[in-house]
Short mmCIF file of C-alpha atoms in Angstrom, two decimals:
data_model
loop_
_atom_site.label_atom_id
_atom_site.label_comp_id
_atom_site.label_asym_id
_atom_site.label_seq_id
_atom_site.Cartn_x
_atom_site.Cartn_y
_atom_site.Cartn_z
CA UNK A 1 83.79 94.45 65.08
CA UNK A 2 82.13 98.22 64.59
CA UNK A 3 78.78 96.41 63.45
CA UNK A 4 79.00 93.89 66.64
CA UNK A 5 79.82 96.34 69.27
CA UNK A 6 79.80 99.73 71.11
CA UNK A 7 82.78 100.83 71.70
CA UNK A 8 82.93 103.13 74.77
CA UNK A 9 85.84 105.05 75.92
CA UNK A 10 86.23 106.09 79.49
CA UNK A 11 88.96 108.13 81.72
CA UNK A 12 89.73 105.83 84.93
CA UNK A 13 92.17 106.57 87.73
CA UNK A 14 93.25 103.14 89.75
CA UNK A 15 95.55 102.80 92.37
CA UNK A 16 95.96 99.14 90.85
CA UNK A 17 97.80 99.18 86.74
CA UNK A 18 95.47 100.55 84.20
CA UNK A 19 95.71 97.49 82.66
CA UNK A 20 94.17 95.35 85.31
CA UNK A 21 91.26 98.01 85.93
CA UNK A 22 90.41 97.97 82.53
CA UNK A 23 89.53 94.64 82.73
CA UNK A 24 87.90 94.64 85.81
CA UNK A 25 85.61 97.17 84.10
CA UNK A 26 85.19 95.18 81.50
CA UNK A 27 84.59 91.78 83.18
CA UNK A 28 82.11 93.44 85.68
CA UNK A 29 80.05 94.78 83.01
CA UNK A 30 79.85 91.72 80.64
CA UNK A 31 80.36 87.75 81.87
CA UNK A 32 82.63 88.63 85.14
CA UNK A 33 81.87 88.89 88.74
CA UNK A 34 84.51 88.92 91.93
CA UNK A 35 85.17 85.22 91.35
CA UNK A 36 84.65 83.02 88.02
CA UNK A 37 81.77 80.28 88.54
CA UNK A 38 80.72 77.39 86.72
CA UNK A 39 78.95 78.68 83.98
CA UNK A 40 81.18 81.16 82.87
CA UNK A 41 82.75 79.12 80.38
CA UNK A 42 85.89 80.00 77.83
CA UNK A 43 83.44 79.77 75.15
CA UNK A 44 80.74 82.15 76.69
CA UNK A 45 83.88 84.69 77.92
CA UNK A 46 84.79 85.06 74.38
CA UNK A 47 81.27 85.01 72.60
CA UNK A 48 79.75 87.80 75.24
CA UNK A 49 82.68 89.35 77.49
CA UNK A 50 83.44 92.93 76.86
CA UNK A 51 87.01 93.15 75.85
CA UNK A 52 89.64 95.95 76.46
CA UNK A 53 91.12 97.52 72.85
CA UNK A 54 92.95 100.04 74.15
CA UNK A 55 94.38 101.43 77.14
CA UNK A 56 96.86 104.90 77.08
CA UNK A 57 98.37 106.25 80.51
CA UNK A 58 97.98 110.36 80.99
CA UNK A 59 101.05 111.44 81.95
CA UNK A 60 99.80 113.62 84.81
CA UNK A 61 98.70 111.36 87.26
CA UNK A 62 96.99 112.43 90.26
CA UNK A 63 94.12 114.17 91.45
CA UNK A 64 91.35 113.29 93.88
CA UNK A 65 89.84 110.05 94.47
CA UNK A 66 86.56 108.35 94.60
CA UNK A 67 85.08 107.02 98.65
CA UNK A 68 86.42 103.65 99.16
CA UNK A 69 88.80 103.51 96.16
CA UNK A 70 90.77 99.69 96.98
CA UNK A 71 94.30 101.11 97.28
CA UNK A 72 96.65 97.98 98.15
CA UNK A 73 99.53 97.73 100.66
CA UNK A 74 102.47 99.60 98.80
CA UNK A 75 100.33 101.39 96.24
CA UNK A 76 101.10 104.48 94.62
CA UNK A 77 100.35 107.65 96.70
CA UNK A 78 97.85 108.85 94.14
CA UNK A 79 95.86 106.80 91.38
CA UNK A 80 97.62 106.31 87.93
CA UNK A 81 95.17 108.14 85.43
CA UNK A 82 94.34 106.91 81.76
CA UNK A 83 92.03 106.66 79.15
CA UNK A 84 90.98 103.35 77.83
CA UNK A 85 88.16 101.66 75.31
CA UNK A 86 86.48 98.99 75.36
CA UNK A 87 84.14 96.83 73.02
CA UNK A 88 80.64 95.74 73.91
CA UNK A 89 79.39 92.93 72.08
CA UNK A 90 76.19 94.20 70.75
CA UNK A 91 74.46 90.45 71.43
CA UNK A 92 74.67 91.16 75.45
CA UNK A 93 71.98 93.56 75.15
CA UNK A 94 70.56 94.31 71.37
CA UNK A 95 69.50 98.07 69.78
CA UNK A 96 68.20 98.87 73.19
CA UNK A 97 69.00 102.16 74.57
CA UNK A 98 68.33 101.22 78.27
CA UNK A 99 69.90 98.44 78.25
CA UNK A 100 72.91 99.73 76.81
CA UNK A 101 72.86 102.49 79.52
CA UNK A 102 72.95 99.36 81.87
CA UNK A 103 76.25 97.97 80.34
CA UNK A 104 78.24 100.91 79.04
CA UNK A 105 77.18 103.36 82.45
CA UNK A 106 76.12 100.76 85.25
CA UNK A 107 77.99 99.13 88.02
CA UNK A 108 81.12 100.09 87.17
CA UNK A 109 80.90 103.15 89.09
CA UNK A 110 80.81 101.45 91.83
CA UNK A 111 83.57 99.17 91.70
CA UNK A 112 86.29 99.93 94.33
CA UNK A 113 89.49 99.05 91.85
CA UNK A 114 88.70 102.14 90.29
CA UNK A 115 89.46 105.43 91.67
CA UNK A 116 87.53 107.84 88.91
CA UNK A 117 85.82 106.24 85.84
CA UNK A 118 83.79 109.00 83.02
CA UNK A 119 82.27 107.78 80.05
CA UNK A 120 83.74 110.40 77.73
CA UNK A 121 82.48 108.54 74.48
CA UNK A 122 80.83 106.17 72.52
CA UNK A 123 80.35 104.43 69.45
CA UNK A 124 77.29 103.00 68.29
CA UNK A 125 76.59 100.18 65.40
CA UNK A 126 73.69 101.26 62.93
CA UNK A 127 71.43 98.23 64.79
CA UNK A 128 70.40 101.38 66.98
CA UNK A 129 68.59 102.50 63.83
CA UNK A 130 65.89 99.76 64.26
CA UNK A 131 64.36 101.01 67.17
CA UNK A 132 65.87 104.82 67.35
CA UNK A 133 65.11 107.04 64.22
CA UNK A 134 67.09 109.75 66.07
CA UNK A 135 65.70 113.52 65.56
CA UNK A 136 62.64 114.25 63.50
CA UNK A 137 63.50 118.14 62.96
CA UNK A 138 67.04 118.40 63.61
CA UNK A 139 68.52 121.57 62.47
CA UNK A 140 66.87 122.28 59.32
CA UNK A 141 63.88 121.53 60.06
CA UNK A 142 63.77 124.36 63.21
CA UNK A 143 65.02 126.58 60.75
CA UNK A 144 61.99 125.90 58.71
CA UNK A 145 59.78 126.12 62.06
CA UNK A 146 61.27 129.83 63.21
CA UNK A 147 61.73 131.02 59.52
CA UNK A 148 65.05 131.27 59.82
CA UNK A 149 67.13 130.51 57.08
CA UNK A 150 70.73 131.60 57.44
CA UNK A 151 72.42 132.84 60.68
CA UNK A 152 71.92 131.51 64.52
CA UNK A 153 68.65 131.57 65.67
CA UNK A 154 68.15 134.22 69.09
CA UNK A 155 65.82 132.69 71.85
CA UNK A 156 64.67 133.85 75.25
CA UNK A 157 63.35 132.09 78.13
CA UNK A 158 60.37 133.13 80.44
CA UNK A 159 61.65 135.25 83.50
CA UNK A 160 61.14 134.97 86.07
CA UNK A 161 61.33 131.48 85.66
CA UNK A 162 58.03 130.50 88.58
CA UNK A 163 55.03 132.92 89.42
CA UNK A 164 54.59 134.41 86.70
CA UNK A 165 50.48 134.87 86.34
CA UNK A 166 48.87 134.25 82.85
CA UNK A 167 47.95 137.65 82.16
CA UNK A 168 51.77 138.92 82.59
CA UNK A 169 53.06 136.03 80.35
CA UNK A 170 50.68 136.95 77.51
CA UNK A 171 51.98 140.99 78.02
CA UNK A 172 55.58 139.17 78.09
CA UNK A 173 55.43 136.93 75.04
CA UNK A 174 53.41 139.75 72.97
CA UNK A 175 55.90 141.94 73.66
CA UNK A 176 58.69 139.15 72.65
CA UNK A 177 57.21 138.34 69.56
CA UNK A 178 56.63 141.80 68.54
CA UNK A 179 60.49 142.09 68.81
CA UNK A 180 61.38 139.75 66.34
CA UNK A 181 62.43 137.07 68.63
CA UNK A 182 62.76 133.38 66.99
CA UNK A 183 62.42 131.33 69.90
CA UNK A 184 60.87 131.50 73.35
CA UNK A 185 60.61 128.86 76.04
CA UNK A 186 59.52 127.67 78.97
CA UNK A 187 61.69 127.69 82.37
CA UNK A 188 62.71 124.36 83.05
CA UNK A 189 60.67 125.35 86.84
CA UNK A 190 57.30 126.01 85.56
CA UNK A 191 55.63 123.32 83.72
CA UNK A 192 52.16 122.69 84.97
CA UNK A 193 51.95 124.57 88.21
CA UNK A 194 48.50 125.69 89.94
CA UNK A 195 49.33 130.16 88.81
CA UNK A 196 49.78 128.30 84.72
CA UNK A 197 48.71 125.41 84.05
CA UNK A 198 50.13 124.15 80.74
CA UNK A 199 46.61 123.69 79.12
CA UNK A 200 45.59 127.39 79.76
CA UNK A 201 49.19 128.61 79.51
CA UNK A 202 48.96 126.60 75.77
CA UNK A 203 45.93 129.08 75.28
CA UNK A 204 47.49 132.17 75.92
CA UNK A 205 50.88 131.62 74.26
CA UNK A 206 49.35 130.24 70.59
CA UNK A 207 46.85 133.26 70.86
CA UNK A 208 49.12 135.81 71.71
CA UNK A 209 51.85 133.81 68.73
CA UNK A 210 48.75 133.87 66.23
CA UNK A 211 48.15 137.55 66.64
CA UNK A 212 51.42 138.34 66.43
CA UNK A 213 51.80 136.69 63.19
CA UNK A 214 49.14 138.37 61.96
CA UNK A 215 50.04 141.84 62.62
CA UNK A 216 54.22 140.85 61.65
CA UNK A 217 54.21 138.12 59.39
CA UNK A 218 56.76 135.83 62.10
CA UNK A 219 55.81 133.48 64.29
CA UNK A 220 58.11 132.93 66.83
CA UNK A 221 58.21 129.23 68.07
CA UNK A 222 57.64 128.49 71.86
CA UNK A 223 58.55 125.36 73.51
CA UNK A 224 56.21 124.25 76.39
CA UNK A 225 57.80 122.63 79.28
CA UNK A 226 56.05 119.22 79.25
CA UNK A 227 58.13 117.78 81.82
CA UNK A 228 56.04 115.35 84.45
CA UNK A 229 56.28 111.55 84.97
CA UNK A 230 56.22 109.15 82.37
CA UNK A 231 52.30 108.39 82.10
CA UNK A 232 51.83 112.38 81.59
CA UNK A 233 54.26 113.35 79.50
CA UNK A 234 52.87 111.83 76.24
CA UNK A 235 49.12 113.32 76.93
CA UNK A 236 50.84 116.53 78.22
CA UNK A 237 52.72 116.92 74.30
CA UNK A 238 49.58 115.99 72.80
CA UNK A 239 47.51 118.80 74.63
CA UNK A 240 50.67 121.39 73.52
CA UNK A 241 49.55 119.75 70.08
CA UNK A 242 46.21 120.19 70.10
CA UNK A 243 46.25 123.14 71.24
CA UNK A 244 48.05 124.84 68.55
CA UNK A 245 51.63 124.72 70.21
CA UNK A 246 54.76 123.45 67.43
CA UNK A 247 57.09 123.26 70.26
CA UNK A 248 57.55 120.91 73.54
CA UNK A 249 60.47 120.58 76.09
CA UNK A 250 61.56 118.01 78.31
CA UNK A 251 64.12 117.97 80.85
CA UNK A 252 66.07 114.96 79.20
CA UNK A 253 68.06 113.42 82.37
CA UNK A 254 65.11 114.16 85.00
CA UNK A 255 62.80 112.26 82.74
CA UNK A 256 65.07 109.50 81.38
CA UNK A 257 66.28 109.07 78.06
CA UNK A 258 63.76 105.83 77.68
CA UNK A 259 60.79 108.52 78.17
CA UNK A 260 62.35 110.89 75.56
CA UNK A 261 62.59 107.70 73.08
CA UNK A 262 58.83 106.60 74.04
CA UNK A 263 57.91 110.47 73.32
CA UNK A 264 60.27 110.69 70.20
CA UNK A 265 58.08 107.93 68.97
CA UNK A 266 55.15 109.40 70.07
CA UNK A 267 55.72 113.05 69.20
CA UNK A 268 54.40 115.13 65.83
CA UNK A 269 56.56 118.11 67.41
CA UNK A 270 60.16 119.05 67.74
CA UNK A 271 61.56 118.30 71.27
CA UNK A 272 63.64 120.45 72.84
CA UNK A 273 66.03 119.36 75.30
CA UNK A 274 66.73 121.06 78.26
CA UNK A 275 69.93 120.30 80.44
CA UNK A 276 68.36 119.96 83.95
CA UNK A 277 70.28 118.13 86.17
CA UNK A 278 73.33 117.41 83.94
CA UNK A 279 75.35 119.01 86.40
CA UNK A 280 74.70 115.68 88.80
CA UNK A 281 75.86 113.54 85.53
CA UNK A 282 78.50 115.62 84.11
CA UNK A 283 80.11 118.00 85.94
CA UNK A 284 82.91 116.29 87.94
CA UNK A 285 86.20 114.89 85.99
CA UNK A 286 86.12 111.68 88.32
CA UNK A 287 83.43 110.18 88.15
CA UNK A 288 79.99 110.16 85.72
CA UNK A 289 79.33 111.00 82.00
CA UNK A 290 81.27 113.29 79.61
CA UNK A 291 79.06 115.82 77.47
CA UNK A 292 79.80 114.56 74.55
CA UNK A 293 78.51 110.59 75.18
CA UNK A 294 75.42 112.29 76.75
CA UNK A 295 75.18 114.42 73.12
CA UNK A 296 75.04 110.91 71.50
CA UNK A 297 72.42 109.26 73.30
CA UNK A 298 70.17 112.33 73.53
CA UNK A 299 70.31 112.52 69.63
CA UNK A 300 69.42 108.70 69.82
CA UNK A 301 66.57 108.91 71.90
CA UNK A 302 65.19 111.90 69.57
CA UNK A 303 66.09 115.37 70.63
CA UNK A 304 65.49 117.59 67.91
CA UNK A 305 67.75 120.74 70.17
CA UNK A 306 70.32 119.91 72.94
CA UNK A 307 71.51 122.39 75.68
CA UNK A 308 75.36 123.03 75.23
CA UNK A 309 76.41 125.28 77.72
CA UNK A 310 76.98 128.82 77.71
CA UNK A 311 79.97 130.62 76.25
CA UNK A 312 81.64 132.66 78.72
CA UNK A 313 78.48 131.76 80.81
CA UNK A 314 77.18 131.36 84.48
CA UNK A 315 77.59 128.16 84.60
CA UNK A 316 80.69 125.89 85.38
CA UNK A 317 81.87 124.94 81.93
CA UNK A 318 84.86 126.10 80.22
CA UNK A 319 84.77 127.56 76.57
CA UNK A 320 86.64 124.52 75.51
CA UNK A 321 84.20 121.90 76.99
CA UNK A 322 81.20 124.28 75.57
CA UNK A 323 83.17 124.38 71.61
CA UNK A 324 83.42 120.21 72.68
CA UNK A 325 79.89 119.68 73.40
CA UNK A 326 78.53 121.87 70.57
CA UNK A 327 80.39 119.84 68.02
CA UNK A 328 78.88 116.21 69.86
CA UNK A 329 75.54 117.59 69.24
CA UNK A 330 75.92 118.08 65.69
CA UNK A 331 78.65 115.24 64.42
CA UNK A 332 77.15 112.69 62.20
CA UNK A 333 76.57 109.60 63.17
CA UNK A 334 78.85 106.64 61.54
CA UNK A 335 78.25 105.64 58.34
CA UNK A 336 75.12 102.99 57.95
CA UNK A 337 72.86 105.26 59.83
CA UNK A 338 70.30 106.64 58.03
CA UNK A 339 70.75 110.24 58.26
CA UNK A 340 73.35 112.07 60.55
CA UNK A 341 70.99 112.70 63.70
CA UNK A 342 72.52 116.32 64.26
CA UNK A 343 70.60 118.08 66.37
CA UNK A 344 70.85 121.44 67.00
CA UNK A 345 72.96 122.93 69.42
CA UNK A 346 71.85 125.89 72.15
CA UNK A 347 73.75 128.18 73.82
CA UNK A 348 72.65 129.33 77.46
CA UNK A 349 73.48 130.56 80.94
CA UNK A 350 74.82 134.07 80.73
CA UNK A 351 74.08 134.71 77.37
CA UNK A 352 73.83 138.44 75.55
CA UNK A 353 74.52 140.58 72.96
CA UNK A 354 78.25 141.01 74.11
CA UNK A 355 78.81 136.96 73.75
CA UNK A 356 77.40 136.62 70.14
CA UNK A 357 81.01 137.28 68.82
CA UNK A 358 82.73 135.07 71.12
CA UNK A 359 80.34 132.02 70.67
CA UNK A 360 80.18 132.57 66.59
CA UNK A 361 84.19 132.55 67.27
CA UNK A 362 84.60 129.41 69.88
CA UNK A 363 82.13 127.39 67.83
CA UNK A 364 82.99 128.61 64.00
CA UNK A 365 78.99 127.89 62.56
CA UNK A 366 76.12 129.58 62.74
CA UNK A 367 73.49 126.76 63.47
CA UNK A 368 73.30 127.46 67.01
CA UNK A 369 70.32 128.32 69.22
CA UNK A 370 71.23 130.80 70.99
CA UNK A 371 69.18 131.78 74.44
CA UNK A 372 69.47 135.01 76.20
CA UNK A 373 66.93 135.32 79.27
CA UNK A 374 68.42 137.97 81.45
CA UNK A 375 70.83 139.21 78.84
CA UNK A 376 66.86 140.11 77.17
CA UNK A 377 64.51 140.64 80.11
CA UNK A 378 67.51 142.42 81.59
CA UNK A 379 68.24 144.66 78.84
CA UNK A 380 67.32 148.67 79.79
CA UNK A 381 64.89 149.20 76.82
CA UNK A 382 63.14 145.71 77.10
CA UNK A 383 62.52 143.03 74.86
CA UNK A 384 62.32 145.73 71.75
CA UNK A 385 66.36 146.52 73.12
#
């Protein structure tokens, strides 16, 4: 079965028995609709119909409910909460990563028998392989890229993150790289706006990088938001390439995961990817995707460096769900894949010098990515602080 199928794992609520959600789920996203027709044979059930393997009750039942949950005469006050997996034969819609999205994330938010449903994991056979080669630079090969051999690797983004002229980012990345910094970035806000365009913005940043280099020996490597619809955002990583840039960004859920594939494919340079929007996808416990399936199909579609969260950060996530997702982005992939597709995790949001301990402590490694903006712009003596 592993080879045939995905095997996805969600947490449901259901005013109905988890049992019979479960297959609701399952029949809606496979052979089933809200009544069996004519050509929905025993045979073609069994060949292509997603099948429940497991299904464990949470003992603490409760919590909120999803709009127009079906809850029948004589239901339970609140919904029964479990977890439960189930298998997706592979045949219903091949190594495709869009596709799969269709099945494994689809309608099944919508159906009323269930009162929460989260895709919390998944499982993928090496099929995937065919069409996905997963990262190109991974870990190791952005510690080549920054020079950094041993220890986490200390970042900074551009602040403020829009209006900032050209002539003030060149000041602000010469003074960066003269600091020693290993990584500098893009805001996820500015990527090709009329004050810095990314073509002359490409200019200034490799010129300022080059110098640097020259004077220091270290290069610091800057990713350049490349972020725009689908027919730019090749042409926009090839003028980042051309231009002498070794970095680009994309924000992976605004642009689709297909578009990070096609660029993946496309791409000489490491692709940094930036958590935009996950919020929409992954922040409530009722209804969307868990961090941890998102880690697996970004590192499918190619990301060479995944946002994590922060630790002890500004954002919403707990330490626990940050220690959760860091250890997604960096699992190996099961056995017949070739290669582990680790990626390499970054820490962000609220991010300084009195962190470091915590988030070498939470995560226990030292291949993180580790992004302070205001905990570095902020800082009394500068950059050089």
């Amino acid at each position: 079965m592993p080879d045939e199928h995905v095997l996805a794992t969600y947490d449901i609520g259901s005013f109905l028995p988890l049992e019979q959600a479960a297959e609701v789920l399952a029949g809606e996203q496979s052979t089933g609709t809200f009544v069996r027709v004519p050509g929905e044979t025993d045979e073609l059930r069994w060949r292509f119909g997603a099948k429940v393997v497991k299904v464990e009750a949470l003992p603490d039942s409760g919590g909120e409910s999803l709009p127009g949950a079906l809850r029948p005469p004589g239901g339970p006050p609140r919904p029964h909460r479990g977890t439960v997996r189930i298998a997706f034969p592979l045949a219903n819609f091949g190594p495709s990563l869009s596709n799969l999205l269709a099945a494994v994330a689809g309608n099944l938010f919508e159906l009323r028998e269930l009162a929460a449903v989260k895709l919390t994991g998944l499982e993928l056979p090496p099929a995937f392989a065919e069409r996905y080669p997963g990262p190109r630079y991974g870990i190791a090969g952005t510690r080549e890229l920054t020079g950094v051999a041993r220890g986490p690797m200390i970042g900074t983004i551009v602040k403020p993150g829009v209006g900032l002229g050209l002539d003030a980012l060149r000041v602000m990345v010469r003074e960066l790289a003269e600091s020693g910094i290993d990584f500098i970035k893009d805001d996820e806000l500015t990527a090709d706006p009329p004050h810095a365009p990314l073509r002359e913005r490409v200019a200034v940043v490799t010129d300022e990088l080059n110098r640097a280099a020259d004077r220091t020996g270290h290069r610091p490597l800057y990713a350049f938001n490349i972020t725009d619809d689908p027919d730019r955002l090749l042409a926009n990583h090839d003028l980042v390439a051309e231009g002498g840039g070794r970095c680009v960004m994309v924000c992976a859920q605004i642009v689709g995961l297909g578009a990070v594939a096609q660029l993946r494919r496309h791409a000489a340079l490491p692709i940094h990817g930036h958590r935009a929007m996950s919020g929409a996808l992954l922040r409530s416990p009722y209804v969307g995707l868990g961090a941890e399936a998102f880690a697996v199909l970004a590192r499918l579609a190619g990301v060479d460096q995944l946002h994590a969260g922060g630790v002890r950060g500004k954002f919403y996530e707990t330490d626990a769900s940050v220690r959760r997702s860091v250890d997604a982005i960096w699992r190996p992939f099961p056995v017949g894949f070739p290669g582990d597709y680790a990626a390499l995790p970054v820490l962000s949001s609220g991010q300084w010098a009195g962190t470091a301990h915590a988030a070498y402590e939470l995560t226990g490694t030292d291949d993180l990515l580790v992004l302070a903006g205001g905990g570095i712009h902020g800082h009394p003596d500068g950059a050089a602080g």
